[in-house]
Coordinates of N, CA, C and O in Angstrom, one line a residue:
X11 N -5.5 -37.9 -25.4 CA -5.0 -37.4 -24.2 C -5.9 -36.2 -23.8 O -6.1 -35.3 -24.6
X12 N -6.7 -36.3 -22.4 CA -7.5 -35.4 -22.0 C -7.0 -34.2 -21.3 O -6.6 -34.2 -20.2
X13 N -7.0 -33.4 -22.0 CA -6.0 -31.8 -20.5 C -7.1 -31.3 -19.6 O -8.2 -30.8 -19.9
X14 N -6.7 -31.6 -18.6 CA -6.7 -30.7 -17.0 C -7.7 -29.9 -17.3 O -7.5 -29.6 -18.5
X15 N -8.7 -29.3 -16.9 CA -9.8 -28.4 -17.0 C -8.8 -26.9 -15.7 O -8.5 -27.2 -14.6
X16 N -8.6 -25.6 -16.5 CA -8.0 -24.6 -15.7 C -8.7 -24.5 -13.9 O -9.7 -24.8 -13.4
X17 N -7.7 -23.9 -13.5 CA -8.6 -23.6 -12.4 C -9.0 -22.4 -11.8 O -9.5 -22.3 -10.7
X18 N -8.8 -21.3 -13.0 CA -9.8 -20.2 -13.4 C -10.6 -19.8 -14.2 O -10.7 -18.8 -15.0
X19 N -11.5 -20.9 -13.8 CA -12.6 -21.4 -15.0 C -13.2 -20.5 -14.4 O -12.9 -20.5 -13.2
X20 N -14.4 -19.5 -14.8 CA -15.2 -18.7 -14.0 C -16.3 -19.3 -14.1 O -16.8 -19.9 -15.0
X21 N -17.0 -19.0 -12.2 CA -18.3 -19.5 -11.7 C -19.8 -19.7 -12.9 O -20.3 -20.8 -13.0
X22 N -20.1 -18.6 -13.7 CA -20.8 -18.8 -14.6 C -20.5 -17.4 -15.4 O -20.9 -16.3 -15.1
X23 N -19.9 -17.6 -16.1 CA -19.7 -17.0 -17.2 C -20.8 -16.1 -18.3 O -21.9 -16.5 -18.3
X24 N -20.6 -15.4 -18.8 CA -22.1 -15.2 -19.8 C -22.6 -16.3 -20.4 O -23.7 -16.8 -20.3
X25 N -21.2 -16.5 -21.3 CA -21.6 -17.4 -22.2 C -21.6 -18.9 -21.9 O -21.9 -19.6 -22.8
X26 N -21.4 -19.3 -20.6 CA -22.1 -20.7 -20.1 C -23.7 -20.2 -20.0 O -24.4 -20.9 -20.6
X27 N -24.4 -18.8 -19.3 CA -25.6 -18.5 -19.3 C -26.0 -18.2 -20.3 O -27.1 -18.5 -20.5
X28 N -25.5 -17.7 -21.3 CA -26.6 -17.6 -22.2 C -26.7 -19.0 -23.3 O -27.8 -19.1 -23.9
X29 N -25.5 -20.0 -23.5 CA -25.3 -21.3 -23.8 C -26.7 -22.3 -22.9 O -27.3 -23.1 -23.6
X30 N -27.0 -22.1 -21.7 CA -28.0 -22.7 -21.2 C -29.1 -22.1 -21.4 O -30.1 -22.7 -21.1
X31 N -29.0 -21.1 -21.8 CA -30.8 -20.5 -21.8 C -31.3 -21.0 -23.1 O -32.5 -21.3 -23.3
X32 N -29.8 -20.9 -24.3 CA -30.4 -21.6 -25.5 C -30.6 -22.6 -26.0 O -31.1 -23.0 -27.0
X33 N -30.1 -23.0 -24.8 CA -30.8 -25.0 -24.8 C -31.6 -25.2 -24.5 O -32.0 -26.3 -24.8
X34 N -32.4 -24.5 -23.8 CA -33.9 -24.2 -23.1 C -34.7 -23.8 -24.1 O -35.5 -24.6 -24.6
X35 N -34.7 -22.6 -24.6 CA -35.1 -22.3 -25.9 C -35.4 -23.3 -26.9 O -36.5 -23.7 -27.3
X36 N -34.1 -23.8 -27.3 CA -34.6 -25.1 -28.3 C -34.8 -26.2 -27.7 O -34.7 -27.1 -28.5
X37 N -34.9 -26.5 -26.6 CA -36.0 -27.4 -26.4 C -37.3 -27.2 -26.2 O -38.2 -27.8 -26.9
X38 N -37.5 -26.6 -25.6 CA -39.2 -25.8 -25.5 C -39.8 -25.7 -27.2 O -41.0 -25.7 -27.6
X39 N -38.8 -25.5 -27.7 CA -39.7 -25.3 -29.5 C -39.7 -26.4 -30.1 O -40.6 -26.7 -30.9
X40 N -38.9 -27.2 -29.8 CA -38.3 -28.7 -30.4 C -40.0 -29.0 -31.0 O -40.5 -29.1 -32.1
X41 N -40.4 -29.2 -29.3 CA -42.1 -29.7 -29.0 C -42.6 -29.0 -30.6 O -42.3 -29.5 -31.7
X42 N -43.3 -28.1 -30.6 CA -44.2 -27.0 -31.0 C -43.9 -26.6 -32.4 O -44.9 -26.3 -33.0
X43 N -42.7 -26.4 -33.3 CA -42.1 -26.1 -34.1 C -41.8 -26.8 -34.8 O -40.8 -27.5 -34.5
X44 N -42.5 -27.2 -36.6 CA -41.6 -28.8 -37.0 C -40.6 -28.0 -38.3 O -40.7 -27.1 -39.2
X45 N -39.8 -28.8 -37.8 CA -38.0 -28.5 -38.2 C -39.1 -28.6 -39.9 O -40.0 -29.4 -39.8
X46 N -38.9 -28.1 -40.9 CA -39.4 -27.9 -42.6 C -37.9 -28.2 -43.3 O -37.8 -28.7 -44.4
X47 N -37.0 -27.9 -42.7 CA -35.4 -28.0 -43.1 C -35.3 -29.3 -43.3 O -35.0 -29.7 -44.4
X48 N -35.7 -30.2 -42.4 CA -35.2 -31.6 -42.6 C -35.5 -32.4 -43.6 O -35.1 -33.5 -43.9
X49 N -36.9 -31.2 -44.4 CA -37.0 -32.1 -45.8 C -36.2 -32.1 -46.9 O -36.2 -32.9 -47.9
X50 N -35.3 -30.9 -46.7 CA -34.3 -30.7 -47.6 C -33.4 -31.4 -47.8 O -33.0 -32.1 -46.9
X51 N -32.7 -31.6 -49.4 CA -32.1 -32.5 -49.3 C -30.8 -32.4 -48.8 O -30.5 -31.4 -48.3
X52 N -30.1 -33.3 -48.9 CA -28.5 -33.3 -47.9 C -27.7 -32.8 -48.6 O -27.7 -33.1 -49.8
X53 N -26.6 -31.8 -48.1 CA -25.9 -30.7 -49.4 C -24.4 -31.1 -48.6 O -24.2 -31.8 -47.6
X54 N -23.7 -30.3 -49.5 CA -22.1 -31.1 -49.0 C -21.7 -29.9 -48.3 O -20.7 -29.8 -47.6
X55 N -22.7 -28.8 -48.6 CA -21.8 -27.8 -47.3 C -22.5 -28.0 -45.9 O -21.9 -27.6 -44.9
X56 N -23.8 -28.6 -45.7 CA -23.6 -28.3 -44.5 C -23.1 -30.1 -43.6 O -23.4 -30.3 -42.4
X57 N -22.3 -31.1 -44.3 CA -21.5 -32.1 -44.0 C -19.8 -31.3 -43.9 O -18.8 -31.8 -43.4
X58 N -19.7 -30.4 -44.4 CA -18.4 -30.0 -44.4 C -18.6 -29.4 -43.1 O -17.7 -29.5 -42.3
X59 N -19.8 -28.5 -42.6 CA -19.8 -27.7 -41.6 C -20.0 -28.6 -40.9 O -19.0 -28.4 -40.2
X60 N -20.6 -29.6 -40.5 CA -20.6 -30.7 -40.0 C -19.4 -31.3 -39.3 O -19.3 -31.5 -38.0
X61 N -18.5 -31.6 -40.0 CA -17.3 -32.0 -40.0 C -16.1 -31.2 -39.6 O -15.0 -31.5 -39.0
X62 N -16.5 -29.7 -40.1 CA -15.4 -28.7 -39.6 C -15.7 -28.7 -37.8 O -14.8 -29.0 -37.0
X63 N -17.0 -28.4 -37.6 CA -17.6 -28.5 -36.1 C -16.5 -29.7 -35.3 O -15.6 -29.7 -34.5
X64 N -17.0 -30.4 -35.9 CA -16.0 -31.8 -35.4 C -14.6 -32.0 -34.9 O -14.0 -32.5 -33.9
X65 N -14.3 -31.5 -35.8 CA -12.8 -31.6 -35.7 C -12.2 -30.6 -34.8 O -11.2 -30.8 -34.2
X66 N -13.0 -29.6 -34.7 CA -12.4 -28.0 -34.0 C -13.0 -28.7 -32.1 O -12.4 -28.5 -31.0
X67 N -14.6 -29.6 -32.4 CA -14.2 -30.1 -31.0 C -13.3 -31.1 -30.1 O -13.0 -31.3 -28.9
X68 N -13.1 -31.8 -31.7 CA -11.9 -32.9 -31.2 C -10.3 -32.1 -30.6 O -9.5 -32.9 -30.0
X69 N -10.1 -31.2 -30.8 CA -9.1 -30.6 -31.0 C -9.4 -29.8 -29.8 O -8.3 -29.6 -29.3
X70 N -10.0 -29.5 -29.3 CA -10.3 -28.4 -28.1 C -10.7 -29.5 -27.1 O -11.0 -30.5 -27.7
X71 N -10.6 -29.5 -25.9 CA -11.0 -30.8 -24.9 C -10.8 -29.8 -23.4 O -11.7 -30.0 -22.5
X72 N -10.0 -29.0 -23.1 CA -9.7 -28.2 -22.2 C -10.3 -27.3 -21.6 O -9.9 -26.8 -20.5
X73 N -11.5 -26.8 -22.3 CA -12.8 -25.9 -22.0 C -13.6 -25.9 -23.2 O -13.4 -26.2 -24.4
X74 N -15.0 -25.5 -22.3 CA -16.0 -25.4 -23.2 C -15.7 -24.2 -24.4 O -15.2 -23.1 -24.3
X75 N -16.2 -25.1 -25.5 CA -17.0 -24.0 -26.8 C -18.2 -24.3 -27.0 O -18.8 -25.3 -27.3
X76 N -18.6 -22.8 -26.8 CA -20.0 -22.4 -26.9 C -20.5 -22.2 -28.5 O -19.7 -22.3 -29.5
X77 N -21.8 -21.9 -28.7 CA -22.1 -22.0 -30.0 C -21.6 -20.8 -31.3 O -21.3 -20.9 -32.5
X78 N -21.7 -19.6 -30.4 CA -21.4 -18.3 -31.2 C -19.3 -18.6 -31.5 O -19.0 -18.3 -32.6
X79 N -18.5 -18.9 -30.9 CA -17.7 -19.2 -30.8 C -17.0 -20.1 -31.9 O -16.0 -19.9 -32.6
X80 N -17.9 -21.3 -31.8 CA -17.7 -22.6 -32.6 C -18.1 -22.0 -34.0 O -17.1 -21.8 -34.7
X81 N -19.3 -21.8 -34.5 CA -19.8 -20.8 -35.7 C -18.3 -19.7 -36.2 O -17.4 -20.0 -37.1
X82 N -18.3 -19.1 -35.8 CA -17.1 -18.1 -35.8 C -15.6 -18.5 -36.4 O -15.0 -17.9 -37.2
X83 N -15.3 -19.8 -35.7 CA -14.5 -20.7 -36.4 C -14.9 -21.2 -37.7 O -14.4 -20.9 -38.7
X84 N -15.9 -22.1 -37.4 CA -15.9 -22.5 -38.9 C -16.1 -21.4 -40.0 O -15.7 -21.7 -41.1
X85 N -16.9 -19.7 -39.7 CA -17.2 -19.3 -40.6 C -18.4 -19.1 -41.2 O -18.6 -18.7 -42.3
X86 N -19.2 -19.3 -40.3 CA -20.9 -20.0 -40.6 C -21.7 -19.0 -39.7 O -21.0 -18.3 -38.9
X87 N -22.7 -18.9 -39.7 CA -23.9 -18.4 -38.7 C -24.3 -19.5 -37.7 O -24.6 -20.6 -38.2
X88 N -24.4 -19.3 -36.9 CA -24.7 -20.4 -35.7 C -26.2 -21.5 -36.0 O -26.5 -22.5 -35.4
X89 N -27.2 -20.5 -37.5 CA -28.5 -20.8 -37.3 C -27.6 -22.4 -38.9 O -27.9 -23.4 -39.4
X90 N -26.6 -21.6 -39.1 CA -26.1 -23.2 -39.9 C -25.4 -23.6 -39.6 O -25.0 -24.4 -40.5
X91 N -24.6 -23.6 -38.4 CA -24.2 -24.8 -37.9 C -25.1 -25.9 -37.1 O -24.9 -27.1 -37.1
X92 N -26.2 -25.2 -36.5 CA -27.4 -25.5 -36.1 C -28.0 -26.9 -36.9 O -28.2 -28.1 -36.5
X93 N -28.1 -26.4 -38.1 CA -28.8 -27.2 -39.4 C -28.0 -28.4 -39.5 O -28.4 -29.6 -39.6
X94 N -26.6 -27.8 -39.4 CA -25.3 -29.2 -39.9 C -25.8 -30.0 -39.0 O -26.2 -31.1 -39.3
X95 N -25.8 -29.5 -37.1 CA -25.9 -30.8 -36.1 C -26.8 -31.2 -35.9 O -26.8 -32.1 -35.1
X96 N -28.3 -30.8 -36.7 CA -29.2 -31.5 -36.5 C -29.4 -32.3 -37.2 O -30.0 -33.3 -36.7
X97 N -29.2 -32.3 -38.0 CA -29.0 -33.3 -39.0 C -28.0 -34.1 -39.3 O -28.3 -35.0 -40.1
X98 N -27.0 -34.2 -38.9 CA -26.1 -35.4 -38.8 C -26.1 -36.0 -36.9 O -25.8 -37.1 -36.6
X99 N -26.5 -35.2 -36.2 CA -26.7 -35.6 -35.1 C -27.9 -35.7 -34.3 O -27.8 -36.0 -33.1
X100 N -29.0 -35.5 -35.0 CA -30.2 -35.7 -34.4 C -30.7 -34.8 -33.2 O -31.6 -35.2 -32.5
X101 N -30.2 -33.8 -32.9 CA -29.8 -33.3 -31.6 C -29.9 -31.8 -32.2 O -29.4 -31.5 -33.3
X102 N -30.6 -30.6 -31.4 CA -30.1 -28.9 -31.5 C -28.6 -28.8 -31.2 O -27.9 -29.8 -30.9
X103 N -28.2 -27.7 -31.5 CA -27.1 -27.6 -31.5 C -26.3 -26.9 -30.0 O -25.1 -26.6 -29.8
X104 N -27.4 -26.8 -29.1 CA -27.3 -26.4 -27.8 C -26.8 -27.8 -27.0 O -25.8 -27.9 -26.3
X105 N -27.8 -28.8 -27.3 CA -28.1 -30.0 -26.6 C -27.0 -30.6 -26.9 O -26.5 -31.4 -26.0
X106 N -26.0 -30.5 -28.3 CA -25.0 -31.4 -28.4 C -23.6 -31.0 -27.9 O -22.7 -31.8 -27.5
X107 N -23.6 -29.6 -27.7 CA -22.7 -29.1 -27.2 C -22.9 -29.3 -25.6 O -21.9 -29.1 -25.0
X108 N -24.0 -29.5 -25.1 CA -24.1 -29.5 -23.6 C -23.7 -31.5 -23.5 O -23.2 -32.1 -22.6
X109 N -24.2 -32.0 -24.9 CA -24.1 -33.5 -24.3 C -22.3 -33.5 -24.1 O -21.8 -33.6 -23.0
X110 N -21.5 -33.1 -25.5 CA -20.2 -33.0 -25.6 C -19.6 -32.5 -24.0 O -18.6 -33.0 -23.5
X111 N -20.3 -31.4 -23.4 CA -19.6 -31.1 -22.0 C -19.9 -31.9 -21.4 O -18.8 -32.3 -21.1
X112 N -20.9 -32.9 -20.8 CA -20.8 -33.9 -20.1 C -20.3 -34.9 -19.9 O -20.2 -35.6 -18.9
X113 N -19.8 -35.2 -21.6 CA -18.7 -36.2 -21.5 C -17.6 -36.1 -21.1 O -17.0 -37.0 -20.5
X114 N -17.0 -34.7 -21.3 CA -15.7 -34.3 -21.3 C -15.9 -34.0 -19.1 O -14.9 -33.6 -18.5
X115 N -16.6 -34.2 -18.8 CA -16.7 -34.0 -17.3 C -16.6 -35.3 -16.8 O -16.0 -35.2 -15.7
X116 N -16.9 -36.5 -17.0 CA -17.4 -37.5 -17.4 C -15.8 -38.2 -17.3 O -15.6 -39.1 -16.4
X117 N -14.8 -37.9 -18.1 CA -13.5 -38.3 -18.7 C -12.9 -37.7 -17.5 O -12.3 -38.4 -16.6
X118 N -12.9 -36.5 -17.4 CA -12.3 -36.3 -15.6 C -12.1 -36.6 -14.8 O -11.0 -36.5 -14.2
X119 N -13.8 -37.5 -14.0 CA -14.1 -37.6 -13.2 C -14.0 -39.3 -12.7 O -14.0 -39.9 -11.6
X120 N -13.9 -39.8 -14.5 CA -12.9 -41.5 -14.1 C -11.6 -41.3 -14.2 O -10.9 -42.3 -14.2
X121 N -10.9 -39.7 -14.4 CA -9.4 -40.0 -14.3 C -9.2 -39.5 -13.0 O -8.1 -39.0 -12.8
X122 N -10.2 -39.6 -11.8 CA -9.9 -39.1 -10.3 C -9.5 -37.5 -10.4 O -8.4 -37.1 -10.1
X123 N -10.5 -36.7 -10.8 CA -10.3 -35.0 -10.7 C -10.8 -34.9 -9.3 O -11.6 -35.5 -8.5
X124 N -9.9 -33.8 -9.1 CA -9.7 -32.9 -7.8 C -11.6 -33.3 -7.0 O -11.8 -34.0 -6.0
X125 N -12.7 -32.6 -7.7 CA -13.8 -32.6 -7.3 C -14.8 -32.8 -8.2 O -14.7 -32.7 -9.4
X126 N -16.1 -33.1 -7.2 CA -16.7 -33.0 -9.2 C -17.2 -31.4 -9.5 O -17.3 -31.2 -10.7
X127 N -17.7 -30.3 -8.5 CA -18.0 -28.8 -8.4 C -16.9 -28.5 -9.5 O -17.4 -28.2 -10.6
X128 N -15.3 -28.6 -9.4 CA -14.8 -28.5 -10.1 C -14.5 -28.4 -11.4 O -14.2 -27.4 -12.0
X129 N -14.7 -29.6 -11.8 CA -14.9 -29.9 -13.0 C -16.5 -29.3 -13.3 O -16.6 -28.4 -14.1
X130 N -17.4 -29.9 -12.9 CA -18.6 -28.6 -13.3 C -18.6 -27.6 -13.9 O -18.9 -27.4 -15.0
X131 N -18.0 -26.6 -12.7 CA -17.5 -25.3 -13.3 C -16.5 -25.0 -14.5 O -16.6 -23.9 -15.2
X132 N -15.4 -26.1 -14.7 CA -14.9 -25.6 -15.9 C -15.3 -25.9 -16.9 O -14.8 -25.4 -17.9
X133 N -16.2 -26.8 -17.1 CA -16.9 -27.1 -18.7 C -17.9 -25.7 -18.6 O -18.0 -25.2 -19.7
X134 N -18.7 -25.2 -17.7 CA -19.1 -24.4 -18.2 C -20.9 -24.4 -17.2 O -21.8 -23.6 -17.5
X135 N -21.2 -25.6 -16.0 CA -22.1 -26.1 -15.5 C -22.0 -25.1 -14.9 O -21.0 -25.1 -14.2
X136 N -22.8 -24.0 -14.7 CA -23.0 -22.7 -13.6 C -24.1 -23.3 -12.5 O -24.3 -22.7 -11.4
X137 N -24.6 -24.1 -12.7 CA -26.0 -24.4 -12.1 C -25.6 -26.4 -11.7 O -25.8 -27.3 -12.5
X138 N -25.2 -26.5 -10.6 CA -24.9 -28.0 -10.0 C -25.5 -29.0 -9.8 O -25.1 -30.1 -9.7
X139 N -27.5 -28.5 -9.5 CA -28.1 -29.0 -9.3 C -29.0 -30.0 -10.8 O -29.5 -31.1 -10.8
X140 N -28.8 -28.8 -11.9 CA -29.2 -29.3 -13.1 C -28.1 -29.6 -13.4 O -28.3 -30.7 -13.8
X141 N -26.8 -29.4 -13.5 CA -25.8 -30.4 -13.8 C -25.8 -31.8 -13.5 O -25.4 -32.7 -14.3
X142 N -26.2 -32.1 -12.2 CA -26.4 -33.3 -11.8 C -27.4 -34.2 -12.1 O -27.3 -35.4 -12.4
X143 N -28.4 -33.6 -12.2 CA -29.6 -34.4 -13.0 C -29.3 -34.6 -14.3 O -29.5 -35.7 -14.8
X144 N -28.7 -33.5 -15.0 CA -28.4 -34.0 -16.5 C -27.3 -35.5 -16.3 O -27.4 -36.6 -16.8
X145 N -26.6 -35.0 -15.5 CA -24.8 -36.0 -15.4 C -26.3 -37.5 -15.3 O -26.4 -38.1 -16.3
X146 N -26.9 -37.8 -14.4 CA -27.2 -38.7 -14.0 C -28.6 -39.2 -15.2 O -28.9 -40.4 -15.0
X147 N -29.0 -38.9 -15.7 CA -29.9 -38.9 -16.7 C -28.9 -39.2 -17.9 O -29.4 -40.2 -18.5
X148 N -27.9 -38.7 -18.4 CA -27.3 -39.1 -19.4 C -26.5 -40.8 -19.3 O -26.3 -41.6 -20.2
X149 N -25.9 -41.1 -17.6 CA -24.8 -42.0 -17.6 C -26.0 -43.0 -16.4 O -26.3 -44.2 -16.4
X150 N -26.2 -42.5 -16.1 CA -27.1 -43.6 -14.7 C -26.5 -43.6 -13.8 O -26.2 -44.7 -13.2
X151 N -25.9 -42.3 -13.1 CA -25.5 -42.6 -11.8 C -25.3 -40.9 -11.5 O -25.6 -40.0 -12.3
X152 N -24.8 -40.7 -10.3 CA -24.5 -39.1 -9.5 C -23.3 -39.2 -10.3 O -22.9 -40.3 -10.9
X153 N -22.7 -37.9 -10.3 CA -21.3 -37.3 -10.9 C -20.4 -38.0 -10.0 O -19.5 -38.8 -10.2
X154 N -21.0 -37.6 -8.4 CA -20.3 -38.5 -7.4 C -19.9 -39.6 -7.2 O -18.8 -39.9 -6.7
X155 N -21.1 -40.6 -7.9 CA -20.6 -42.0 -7.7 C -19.3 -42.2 -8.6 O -18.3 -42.9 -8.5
X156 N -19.7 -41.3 -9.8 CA -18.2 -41.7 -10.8 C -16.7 -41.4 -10.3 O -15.6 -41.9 -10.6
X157 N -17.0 -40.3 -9.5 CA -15.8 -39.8 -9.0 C -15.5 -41.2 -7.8 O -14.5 -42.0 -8.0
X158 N -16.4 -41.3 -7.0 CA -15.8 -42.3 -6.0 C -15.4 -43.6 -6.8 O -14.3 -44.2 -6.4
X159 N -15.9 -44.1 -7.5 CA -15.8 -45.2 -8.1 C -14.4 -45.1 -9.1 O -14.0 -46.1 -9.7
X160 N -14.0 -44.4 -9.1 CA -12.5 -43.6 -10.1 C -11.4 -43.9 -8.8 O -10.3 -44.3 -9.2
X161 N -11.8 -43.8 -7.4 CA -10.9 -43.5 -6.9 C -10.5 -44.9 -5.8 O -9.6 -45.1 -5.0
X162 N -11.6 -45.6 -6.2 CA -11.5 -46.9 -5.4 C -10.0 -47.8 -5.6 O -9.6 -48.2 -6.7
X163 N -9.4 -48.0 -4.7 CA -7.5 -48.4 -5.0 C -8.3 -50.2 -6.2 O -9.4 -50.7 -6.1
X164 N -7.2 -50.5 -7.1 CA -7.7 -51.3 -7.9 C -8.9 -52.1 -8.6 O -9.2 -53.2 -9.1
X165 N -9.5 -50.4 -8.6 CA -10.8 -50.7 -9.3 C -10.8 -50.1 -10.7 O -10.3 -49.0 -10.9
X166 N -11.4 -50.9 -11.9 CA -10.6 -50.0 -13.1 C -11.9 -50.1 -13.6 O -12.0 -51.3 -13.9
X167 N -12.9 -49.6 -14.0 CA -14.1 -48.9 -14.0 C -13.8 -49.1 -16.1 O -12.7 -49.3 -16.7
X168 N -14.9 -49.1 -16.7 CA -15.7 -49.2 -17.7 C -15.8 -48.1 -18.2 O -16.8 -47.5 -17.9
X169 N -14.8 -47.5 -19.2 CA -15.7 -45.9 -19.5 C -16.7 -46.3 -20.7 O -16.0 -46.6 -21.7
X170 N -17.6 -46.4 -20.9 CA -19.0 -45.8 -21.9 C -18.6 -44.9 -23.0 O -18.8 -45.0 -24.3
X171 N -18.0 -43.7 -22.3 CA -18.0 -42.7 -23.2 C -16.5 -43.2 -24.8 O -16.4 -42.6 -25.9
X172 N -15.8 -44.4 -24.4 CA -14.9 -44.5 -25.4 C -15.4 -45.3 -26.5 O -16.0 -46.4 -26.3
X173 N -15.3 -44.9 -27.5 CA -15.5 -45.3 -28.3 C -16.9 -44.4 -29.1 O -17.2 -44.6 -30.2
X174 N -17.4 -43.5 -28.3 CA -18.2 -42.2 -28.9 C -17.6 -41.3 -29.1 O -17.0 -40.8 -28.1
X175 N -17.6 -40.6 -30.3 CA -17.1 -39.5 -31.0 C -17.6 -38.2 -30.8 O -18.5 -38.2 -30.0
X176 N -17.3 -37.2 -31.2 CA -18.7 -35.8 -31.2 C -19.2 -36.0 -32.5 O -20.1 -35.3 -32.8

């Protein structure tokens, strides 16, 4: 069961901005920078951190958690939770949490949410225009079309996103 995204979700928050700047960040190094960690071998704490991450997102659905946040919970430094998601997820730990918001926008917007600006704003999208390129780059379509297509009388739409986990 998905909860309602609040509707004083703030416009852009810090920590949606500074959550996007560090996805920028590690993408720009992604390129240039080769990960030396990934030769290491696979250890059971950072699958437990792995796993803790998991479960604390499964459990949260209602608003974004950002990285400093998520870390904090498990107990970890953000640069090892970092390590856990790259490595079981192939993904920085910026990018997976930004993929995780899109889905959860995504689940909204086929259960007929108010708007899609809306829902934007409460996962944490300060910026609509790169929200929408990402939305449409990840799924193949505008945020829009999903909303309209949610809302068509007897149209019962395909979600993608079931059956993907975080």
């Amino acid at each position: 069961m998905t909860s309602q995204p609040t509707d004083d979700a703030p416009f852009a928050s810090g920590e949606s901005i500074k959550e996007t700047l560090l996805a920028a960040i590690d993408n720009a190094f992604a390129e240039i920078v080769p990960a030396k960690w990934t030769t290491r071998a696979n250890t059971t704490r950072q699958f437990k951190v792995f796993n803790d991450a998991r479960a604390i997102l499964a459990g949260d659905v209602a608003h974004p958690i950002y990285s400093g946040e998520l870390a904090r919970q498990i107990g970890v430094s953000v640069r090892t939770l970092h390590d856990a998601i790259q490595r079981y997820r192939g993904v920085s730990l910026h990018r997976y949490l930004r993929l995780r918001r899109l889905w959860l926008v995504r689940q909204q917007l086929l259960a007929g949410a108010p708007s899609v600006k809306m829902c934007a704003l409460a996962y944490g999208f300060w910026h609509l225009s790169d929200f929408s390129r990402s939305y449409r780059s990840q799924f193949g379509e505008a945020p829009s079309e999903t909303l309209a297509a949610s809302r068509r009388p007897g149209a019962t739409r395909a979600d993608p996103s079931r059956g993907h986990g975080s």
